[in-house]
mmCIF file of C-alpha atoms and ligand atoms in Angstrom:
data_model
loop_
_atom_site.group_PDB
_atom_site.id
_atom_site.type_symbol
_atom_site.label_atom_id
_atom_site.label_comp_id
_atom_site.label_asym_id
_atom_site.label_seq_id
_atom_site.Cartn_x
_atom_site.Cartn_y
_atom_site.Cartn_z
ATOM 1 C CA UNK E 1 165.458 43.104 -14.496
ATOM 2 C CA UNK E 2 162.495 43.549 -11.969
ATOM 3 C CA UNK E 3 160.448 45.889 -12.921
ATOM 4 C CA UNK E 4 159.463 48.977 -11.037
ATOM 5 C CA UNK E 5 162.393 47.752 -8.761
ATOM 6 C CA UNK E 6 163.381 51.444 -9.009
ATOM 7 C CA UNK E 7 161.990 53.435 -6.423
ATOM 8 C CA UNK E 8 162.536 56.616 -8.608
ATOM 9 C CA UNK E 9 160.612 55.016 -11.808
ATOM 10 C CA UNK E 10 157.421 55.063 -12.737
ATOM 11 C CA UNK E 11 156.437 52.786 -15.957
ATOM 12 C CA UNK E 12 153.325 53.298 -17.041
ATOM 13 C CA UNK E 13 150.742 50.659 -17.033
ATOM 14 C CA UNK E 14 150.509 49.987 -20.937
ATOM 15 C CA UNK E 15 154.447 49.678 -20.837
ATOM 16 C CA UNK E 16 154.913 47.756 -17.652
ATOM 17 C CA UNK E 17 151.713 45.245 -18.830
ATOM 18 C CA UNK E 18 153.480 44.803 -22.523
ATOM 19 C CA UNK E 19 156.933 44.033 -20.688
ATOM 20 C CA UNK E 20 155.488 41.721 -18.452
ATOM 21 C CA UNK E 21 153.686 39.766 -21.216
ATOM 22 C CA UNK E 22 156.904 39.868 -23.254
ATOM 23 C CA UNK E 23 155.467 41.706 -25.569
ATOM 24 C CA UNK E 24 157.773 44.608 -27.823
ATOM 25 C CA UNK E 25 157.970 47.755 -26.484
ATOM 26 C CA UNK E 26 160.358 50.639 -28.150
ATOM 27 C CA UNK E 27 161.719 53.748 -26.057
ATOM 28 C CA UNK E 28 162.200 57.029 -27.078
ATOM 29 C CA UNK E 29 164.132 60.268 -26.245
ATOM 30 C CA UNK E 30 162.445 63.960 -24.618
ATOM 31 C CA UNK E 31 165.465 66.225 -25.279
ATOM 32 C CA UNK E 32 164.525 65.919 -28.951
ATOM 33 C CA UNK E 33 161.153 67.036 -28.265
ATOM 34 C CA UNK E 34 162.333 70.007 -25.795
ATOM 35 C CA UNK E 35 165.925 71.232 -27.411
ATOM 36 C CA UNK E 36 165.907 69.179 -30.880
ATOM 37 C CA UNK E 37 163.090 71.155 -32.732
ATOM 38 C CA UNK E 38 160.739 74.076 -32.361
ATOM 39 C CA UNK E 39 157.130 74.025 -30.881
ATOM 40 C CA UNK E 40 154.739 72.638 -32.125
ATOM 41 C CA UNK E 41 156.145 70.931 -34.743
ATOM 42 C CA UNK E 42 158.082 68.957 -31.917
ATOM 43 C CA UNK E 43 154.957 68.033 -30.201
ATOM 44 C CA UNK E 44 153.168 66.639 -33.397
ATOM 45 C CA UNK E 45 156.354 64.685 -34.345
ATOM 46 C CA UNK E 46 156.542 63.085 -30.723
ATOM 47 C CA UNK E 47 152.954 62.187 -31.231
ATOM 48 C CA UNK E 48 153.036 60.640 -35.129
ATOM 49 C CA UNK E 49 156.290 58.885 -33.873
ATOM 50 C CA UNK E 50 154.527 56.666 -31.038
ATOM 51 C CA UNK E 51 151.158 56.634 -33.168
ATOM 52 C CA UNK E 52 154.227 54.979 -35.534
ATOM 53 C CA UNK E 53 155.407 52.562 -32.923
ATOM 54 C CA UNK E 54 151.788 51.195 -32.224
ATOM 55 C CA UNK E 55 150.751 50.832 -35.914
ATOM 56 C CA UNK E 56 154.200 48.724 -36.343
ATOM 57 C CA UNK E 57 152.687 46.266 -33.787
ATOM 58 C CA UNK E 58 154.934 47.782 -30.455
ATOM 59 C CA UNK E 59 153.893 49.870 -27.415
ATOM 60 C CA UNK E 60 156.164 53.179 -27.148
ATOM 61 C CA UNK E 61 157.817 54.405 -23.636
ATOM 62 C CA UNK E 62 159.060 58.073 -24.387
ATOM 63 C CA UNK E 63 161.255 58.769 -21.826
ATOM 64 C CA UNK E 64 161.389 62.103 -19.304
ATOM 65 C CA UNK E 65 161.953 63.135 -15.549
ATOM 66 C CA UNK E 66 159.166 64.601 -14.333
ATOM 67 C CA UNK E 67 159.202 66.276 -10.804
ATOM 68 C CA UNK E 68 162.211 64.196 -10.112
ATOM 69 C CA UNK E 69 160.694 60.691 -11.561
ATOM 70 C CA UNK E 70 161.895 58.977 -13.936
ATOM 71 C CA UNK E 71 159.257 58.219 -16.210
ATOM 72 C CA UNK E 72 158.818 55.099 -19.038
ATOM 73 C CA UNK E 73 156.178 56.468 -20.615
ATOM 74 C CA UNK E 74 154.189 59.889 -20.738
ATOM 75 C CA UNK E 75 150.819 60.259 -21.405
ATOM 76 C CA UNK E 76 149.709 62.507 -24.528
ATOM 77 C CA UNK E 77 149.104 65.811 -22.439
ATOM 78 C CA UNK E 78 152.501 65.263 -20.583
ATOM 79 C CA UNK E 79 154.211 65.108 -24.250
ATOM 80 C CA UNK E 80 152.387 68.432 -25.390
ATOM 81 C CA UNK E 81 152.885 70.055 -22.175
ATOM 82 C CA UNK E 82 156.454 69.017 -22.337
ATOM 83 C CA UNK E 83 156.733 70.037 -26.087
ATOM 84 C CA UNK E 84 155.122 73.376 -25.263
ATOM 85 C CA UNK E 85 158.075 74.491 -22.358
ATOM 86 C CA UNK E 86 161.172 73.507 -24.822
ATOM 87 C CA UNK E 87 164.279 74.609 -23.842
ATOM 88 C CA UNK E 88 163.434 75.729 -20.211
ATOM 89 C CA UNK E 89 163.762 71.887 -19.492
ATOM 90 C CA UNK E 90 166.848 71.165 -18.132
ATOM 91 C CA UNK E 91 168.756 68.618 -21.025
ATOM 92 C CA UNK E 92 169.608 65.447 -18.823
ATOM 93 C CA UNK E 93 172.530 63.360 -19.619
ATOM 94 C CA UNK E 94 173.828 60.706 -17.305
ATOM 95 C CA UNK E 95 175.485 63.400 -15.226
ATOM 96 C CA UNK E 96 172.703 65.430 -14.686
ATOM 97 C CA UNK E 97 170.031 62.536 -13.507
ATOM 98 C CA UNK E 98 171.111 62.930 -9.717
ATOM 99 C CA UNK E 99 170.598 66.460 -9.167
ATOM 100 C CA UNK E 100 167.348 66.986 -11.630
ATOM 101 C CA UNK E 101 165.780 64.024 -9.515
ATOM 102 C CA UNK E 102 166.974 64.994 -6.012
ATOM 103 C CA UNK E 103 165.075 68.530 -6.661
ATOM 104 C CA UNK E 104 161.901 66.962 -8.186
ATOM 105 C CA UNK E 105 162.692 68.551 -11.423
ATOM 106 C CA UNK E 106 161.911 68.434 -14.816
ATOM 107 C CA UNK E 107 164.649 66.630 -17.065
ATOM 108 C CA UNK E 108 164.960 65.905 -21.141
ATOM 109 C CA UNK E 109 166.599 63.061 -21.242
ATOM 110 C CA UNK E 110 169.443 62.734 -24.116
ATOM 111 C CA UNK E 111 169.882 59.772 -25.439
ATOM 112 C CA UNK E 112 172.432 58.573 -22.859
ATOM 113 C CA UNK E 113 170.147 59.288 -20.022
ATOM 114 C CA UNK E 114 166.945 57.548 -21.871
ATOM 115 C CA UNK E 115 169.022 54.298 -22.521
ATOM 116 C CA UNK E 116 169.507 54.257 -18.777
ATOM 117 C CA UNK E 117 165.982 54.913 -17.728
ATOM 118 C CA UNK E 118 165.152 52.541 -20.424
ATOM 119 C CA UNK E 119 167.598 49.849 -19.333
ATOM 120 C CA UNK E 120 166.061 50.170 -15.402
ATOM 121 C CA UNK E 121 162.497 49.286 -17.178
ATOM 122 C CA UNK E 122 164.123 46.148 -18.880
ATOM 123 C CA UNK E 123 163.442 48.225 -22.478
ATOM 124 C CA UNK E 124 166.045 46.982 -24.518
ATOM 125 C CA UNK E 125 165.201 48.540 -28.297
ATOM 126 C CA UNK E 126 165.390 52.672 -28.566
ATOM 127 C CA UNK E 127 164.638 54.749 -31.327
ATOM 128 C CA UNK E 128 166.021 58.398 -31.848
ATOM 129 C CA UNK E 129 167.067 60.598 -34.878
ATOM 130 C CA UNK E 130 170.925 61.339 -33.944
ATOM 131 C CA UNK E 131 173.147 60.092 -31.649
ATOM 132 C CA UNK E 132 175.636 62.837 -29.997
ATOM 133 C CA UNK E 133 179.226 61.805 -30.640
ATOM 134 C CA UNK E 134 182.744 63.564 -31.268
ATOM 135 C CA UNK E 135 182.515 67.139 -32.045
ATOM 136 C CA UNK E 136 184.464 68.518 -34.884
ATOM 137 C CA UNK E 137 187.711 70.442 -33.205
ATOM 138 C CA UNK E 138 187.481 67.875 -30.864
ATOM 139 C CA UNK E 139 191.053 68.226 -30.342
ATOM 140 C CA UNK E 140 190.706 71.853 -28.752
ATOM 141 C CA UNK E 141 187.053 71.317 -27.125
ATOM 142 C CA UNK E 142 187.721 68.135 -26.010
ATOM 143 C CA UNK E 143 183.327 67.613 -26.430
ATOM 144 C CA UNK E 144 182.761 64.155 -27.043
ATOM 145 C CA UNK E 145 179.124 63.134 -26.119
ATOM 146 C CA UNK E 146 178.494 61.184 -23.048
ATOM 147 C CA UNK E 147 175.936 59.124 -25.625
ATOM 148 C CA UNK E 148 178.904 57.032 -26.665
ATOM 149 C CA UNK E 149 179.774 56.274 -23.047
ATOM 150 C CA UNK E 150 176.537 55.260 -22.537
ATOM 151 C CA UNK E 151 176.357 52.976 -25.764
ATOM 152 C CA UNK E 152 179.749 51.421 -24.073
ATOM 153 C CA UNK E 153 177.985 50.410 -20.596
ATOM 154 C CA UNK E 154 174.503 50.169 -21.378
ATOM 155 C CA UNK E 155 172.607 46.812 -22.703
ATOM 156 C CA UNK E 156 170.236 48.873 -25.323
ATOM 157 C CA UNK E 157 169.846 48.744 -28.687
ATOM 158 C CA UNK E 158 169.440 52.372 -30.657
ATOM 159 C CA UNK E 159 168.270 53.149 -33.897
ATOM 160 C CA UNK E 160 169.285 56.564 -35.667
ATOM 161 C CA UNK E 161 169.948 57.771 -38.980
ATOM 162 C CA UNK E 162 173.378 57.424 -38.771
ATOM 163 C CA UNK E 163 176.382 60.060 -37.662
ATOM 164 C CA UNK E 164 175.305 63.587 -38.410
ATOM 165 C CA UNK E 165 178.026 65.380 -40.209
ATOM 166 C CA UNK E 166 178.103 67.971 -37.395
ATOM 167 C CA UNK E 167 180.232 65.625 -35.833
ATOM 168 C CA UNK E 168 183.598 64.341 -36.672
ATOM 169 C CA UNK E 169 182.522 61.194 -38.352
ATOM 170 C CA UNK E 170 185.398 59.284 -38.327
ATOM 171 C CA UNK E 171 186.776 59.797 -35.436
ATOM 172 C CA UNK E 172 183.127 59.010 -33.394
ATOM 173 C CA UNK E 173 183.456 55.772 -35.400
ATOM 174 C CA UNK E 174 186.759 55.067 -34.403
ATOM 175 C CA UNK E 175 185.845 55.859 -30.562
ATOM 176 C CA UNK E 176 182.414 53.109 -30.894
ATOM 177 C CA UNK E 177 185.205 50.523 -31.846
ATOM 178 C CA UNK E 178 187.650 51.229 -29.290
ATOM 179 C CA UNK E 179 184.184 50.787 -26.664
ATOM 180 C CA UNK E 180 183.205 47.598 -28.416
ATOM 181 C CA UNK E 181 179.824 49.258 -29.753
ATOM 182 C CA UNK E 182 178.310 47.293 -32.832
ATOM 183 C CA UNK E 183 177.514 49.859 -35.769
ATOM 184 C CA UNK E 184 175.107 48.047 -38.040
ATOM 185 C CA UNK E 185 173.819 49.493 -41.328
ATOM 186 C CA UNK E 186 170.124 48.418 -42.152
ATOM 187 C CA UNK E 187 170.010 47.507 -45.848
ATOM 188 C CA UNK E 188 173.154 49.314 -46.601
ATOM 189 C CA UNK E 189 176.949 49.070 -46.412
ATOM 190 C CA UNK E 190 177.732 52.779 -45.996
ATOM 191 C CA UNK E 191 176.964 54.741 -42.975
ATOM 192 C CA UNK E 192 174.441 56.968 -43.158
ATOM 193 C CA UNK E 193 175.113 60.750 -42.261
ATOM 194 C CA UNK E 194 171.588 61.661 -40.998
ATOM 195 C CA UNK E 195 170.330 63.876 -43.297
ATOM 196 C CA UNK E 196 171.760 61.807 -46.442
ATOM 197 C CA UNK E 197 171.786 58.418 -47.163
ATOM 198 C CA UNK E 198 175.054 57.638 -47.143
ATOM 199 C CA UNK E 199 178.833 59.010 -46.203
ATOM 200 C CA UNK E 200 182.183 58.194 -47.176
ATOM 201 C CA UNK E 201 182.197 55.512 -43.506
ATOM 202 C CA UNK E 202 181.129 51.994 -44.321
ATOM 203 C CA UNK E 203 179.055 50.179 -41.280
ATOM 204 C CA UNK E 204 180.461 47.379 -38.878
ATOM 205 C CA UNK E 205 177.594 45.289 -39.738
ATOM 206 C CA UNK E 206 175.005 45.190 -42.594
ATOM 207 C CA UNK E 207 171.932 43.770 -41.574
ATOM 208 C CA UNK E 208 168.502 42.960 -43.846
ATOM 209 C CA UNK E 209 166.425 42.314 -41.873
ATOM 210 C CA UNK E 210 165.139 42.901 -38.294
ATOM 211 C CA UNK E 211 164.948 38.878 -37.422
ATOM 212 C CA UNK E 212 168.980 39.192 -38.209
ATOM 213 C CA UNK E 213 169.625 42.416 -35.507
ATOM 214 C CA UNK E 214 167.200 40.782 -33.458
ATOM 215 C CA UNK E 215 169.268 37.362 -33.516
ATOM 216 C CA UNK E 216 172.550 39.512 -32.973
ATOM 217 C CA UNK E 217 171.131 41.179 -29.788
ATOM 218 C CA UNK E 218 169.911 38.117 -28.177
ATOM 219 C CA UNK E 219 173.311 36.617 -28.910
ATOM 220 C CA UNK E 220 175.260 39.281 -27.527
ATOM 221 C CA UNK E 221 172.825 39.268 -24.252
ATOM 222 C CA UNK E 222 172.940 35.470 -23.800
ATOM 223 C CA UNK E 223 176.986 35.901 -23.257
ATOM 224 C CA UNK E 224 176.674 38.836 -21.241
ATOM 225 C CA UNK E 225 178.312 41.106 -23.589
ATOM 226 C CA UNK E 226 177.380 44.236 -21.505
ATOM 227 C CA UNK E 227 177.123 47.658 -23.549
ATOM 228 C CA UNK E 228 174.577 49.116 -26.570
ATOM 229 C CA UNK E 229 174.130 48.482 -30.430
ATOM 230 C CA UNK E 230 174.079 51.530 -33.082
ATOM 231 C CA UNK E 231 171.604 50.446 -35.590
ATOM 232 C CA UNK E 232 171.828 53.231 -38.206
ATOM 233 C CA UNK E 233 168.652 53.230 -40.596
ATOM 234 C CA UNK E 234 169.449 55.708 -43.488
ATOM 235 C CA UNK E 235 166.643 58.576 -44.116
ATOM 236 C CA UNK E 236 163.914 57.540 -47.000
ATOM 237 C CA UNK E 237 165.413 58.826 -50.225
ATOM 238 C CA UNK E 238 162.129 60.995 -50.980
ATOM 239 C CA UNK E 239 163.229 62.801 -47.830
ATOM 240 C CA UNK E 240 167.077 63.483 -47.581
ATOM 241 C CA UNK E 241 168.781 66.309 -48.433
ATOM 242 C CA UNK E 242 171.747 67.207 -51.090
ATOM 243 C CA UNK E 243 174.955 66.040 -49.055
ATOM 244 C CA UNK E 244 176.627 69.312 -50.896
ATOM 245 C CA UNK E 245 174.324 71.813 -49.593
ATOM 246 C CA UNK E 246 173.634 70.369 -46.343
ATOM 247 C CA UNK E 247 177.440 70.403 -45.837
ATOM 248 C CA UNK E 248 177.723 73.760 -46.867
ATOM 249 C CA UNK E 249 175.028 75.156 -44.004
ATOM 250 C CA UNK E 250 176.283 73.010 -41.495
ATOM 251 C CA UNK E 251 179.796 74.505 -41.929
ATOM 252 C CA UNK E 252 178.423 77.683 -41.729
ATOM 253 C CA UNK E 253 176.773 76.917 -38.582
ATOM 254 C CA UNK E 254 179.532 75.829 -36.441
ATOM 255 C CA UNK E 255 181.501 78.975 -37.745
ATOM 256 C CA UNK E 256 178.468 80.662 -36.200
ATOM 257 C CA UNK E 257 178.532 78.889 -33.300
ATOM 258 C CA UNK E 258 182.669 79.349 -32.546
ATOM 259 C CA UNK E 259 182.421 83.222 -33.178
ATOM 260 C CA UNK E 260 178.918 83.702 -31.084
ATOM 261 C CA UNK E 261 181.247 81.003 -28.150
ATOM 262 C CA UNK E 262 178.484 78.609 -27.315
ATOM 263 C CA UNK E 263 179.954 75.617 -25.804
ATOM 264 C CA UNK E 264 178.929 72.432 -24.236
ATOM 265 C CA UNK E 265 175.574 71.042 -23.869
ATOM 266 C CA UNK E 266 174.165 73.979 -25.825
ATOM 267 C CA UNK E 267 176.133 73.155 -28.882
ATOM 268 C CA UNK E 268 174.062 70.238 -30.215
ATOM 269 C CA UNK E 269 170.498 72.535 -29.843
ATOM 270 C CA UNK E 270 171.967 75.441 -31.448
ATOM 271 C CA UNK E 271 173.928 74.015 -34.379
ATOM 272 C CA UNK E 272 170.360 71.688 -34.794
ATOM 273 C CA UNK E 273 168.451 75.481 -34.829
ATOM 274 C CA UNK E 274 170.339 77.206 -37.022
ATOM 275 C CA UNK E 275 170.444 74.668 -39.713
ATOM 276 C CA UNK E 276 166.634 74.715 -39.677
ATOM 277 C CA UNK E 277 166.820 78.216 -40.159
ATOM 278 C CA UNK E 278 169.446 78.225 -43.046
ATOM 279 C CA UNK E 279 167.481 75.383 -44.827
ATOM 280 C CA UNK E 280 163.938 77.315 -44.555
ATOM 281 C CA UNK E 281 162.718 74.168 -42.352
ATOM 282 C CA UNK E 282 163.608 71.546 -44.710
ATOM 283 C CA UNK E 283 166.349 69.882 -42.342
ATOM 284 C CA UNK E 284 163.523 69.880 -39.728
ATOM 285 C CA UNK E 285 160.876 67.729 -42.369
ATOM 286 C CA UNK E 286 163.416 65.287 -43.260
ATOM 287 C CA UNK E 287 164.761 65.304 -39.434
ATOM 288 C CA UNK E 288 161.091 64.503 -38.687
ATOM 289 C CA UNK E 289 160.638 61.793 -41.414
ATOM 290 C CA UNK E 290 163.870 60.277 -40.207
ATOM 291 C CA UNK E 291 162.867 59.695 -36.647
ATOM 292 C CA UNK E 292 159.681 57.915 -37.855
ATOM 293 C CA UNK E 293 161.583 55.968 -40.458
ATOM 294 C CA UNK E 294 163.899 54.596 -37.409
ATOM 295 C CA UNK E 295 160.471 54.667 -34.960
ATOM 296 C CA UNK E 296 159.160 51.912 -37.590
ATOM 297 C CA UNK E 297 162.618 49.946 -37.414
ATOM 298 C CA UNK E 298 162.888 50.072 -34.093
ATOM 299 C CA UNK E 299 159.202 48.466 -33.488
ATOM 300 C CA UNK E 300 160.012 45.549 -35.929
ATOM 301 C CA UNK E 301 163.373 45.044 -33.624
ATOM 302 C CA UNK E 302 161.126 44.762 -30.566
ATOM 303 C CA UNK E 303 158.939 42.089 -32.247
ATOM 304 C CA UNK E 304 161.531 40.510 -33.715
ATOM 305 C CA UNK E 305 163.128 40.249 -30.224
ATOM 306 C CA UNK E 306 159.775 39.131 -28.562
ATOM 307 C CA UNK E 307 159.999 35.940 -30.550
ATOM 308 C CA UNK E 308 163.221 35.013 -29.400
ATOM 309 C CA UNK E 309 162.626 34.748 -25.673
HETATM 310 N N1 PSU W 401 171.029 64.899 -32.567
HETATM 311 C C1 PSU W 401 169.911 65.307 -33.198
HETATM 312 N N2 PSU W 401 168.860 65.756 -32.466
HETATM 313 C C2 PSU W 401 168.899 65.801 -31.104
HETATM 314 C C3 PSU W 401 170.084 65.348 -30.446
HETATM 315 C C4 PSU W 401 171.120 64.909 -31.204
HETATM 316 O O1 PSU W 401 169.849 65.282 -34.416
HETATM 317 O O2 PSU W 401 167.918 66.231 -30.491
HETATM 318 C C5 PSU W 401 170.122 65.338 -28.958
HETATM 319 C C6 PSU W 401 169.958 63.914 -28.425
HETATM 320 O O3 PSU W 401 169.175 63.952 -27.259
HETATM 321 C C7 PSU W 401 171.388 63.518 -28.064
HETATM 322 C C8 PSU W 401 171.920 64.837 -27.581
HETATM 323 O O4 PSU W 401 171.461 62.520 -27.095
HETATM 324 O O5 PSU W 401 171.393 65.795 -28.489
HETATM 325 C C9 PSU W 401 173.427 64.881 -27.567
HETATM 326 O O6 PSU W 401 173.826 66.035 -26.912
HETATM 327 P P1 PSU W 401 175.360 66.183 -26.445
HETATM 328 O O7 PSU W 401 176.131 66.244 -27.727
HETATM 329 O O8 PSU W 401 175.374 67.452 -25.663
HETATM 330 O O9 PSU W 401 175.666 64.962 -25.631
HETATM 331 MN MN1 MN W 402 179.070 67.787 -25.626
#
């Protein structure tokens, strides 16, 4: 991929020098800054997670739209600036890119949207905390995130903690296999459920070591195998949450969430909101540890894959 071939990107220099040296470079997601957790703990956690990705030996590219460009890479004041407006940021997903560029405004990118920004920059190793994916009730909402589209069609790799038990587990498993998307378990066998270790699913793939998902990825782009990896890092034990009482709040929050009617793109931001608020902040600490656990993953991925070219 050529880069700045986009006329509506912008990479900024550190990123575009480190990709043009083949050196590892790890992308990362806005809407989780603006809609995934309050300010200013969302502004200090975008910060400690790219000070992560340079101490692991990678350069980070957090991915926005500012006044309509696309952007790999924001400076420190854009991220705080960013951080400070939250929700009044438009939440991008693929669908939304057109319209929030052609009227030079502000976008969050989801995670589908940053893979594709990320994929125009030739960035091919993401981190994030969550992935969206099938809703519970799917069957009468029909809300199935537009990230496992995007994890279908797109050539990135994304690190997460796993499937959060907001969603329907299972059945956003079963939907990755029907799209032909990888789920690989680092150092473990079950997936991990975000906010625990583990859950009752068991991984596609277990993989050890980076070198290994590394090797896997540069297989799969050799053959031309178009379409994303899920690389699902489970939280650090000192950090995750009892599975029983996390359950029990999340439950409670999507009967919230039915009986108040939110629906669509505002689900994910309020069911993340009100479990902060029914764990006293403790799903937000671990949901920040998380994201630098996978920040640190995702950087060894990157230099893993720079040796392979
Ligand atoms: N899960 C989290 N935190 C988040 C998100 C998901 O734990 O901030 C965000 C990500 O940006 C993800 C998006 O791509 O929510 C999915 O939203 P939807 O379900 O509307 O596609
Ligand atoms: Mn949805």
């Amino acid at each position: 991929m050529p880069l700045s071939a986009n006329r509506y990107l912008d990479i900024a220099p550190e990123v575009s020098r480190a990709l043009r040296d083949g050196e590892p470079v790890v992308a990362l997601e806005s809407t989780i800054i603006s809609h995934g957790m309050p300010h200013p703990e969302n502004v200090e956690m975008a910060l400690r997670v790219e000070r992560t990705v340079r101490d692991s030996g990678a350069v980070p590219a957090t991915i926005a739209i500012l006044g309509g460009r696309l952007k790999a890479g924001l400076t420190t004041d854009e991220i705080r600036r960013f951080g400070e407006r939250g929700q009044a940021i438009i939440k991008t997903s693929r669908r939304d890119i057109p319209f929030v560029v052609s009227r030079g405004e502000d976008g969050a990118t989801t995670v589908a949207a940053s893979m594709i920004v990320a994929a125009m920059a030739g960035i091919r190793v993401f981190a994030t905390g969550g992935i969206g994916g099938v809703h519970r009730g799917v069957n009468e909402t029909m809300d199935i995130s537009a990230d496992l589209e995007e994890l279908a069609r797109t050539d990135v790799a994304v690190v997460c903690a796993g499937v959060k038990s907001v969603l329907d587990i299972g059945r956003t498993l079963e939907y990755l296999e029907t799209k032909g998307v990888p789920v690989v378990g680092y150092c473990t066998d079950d997936l991990p459920a975000f906010f625990s270790a583990s859950s009752s699913f068991r991984v596609d793939y277990r993989a050890d070591t980076p070198a290994d998902i590394a090797a896997a990825l540069q297989a799969k782009r050799d053959m031309g195998l178009s379409g994303g990896m899920v690389i699902a890092n489970p939280i650090p034990d000192a950090h995750a949450l009892d599975s029983g009482e996390i359950d029990a709040v999340i439950a409670d929050a999507i009967a919230d969430m039915e009986e108040l009617g939110v629906t669509g793109k505002d689900t994910t931001p309020f069911l993340l909101a009100r479990i902060a608020e029914r764990t006293e902040g403790r799903s937000l600490d671990a949901n920040i540890e998380l994201v630098v656990n996978n920040a640190r993953l995702a950087a060894e991925i990157a230099a893993a894959l720079s040796t392979q070219q």
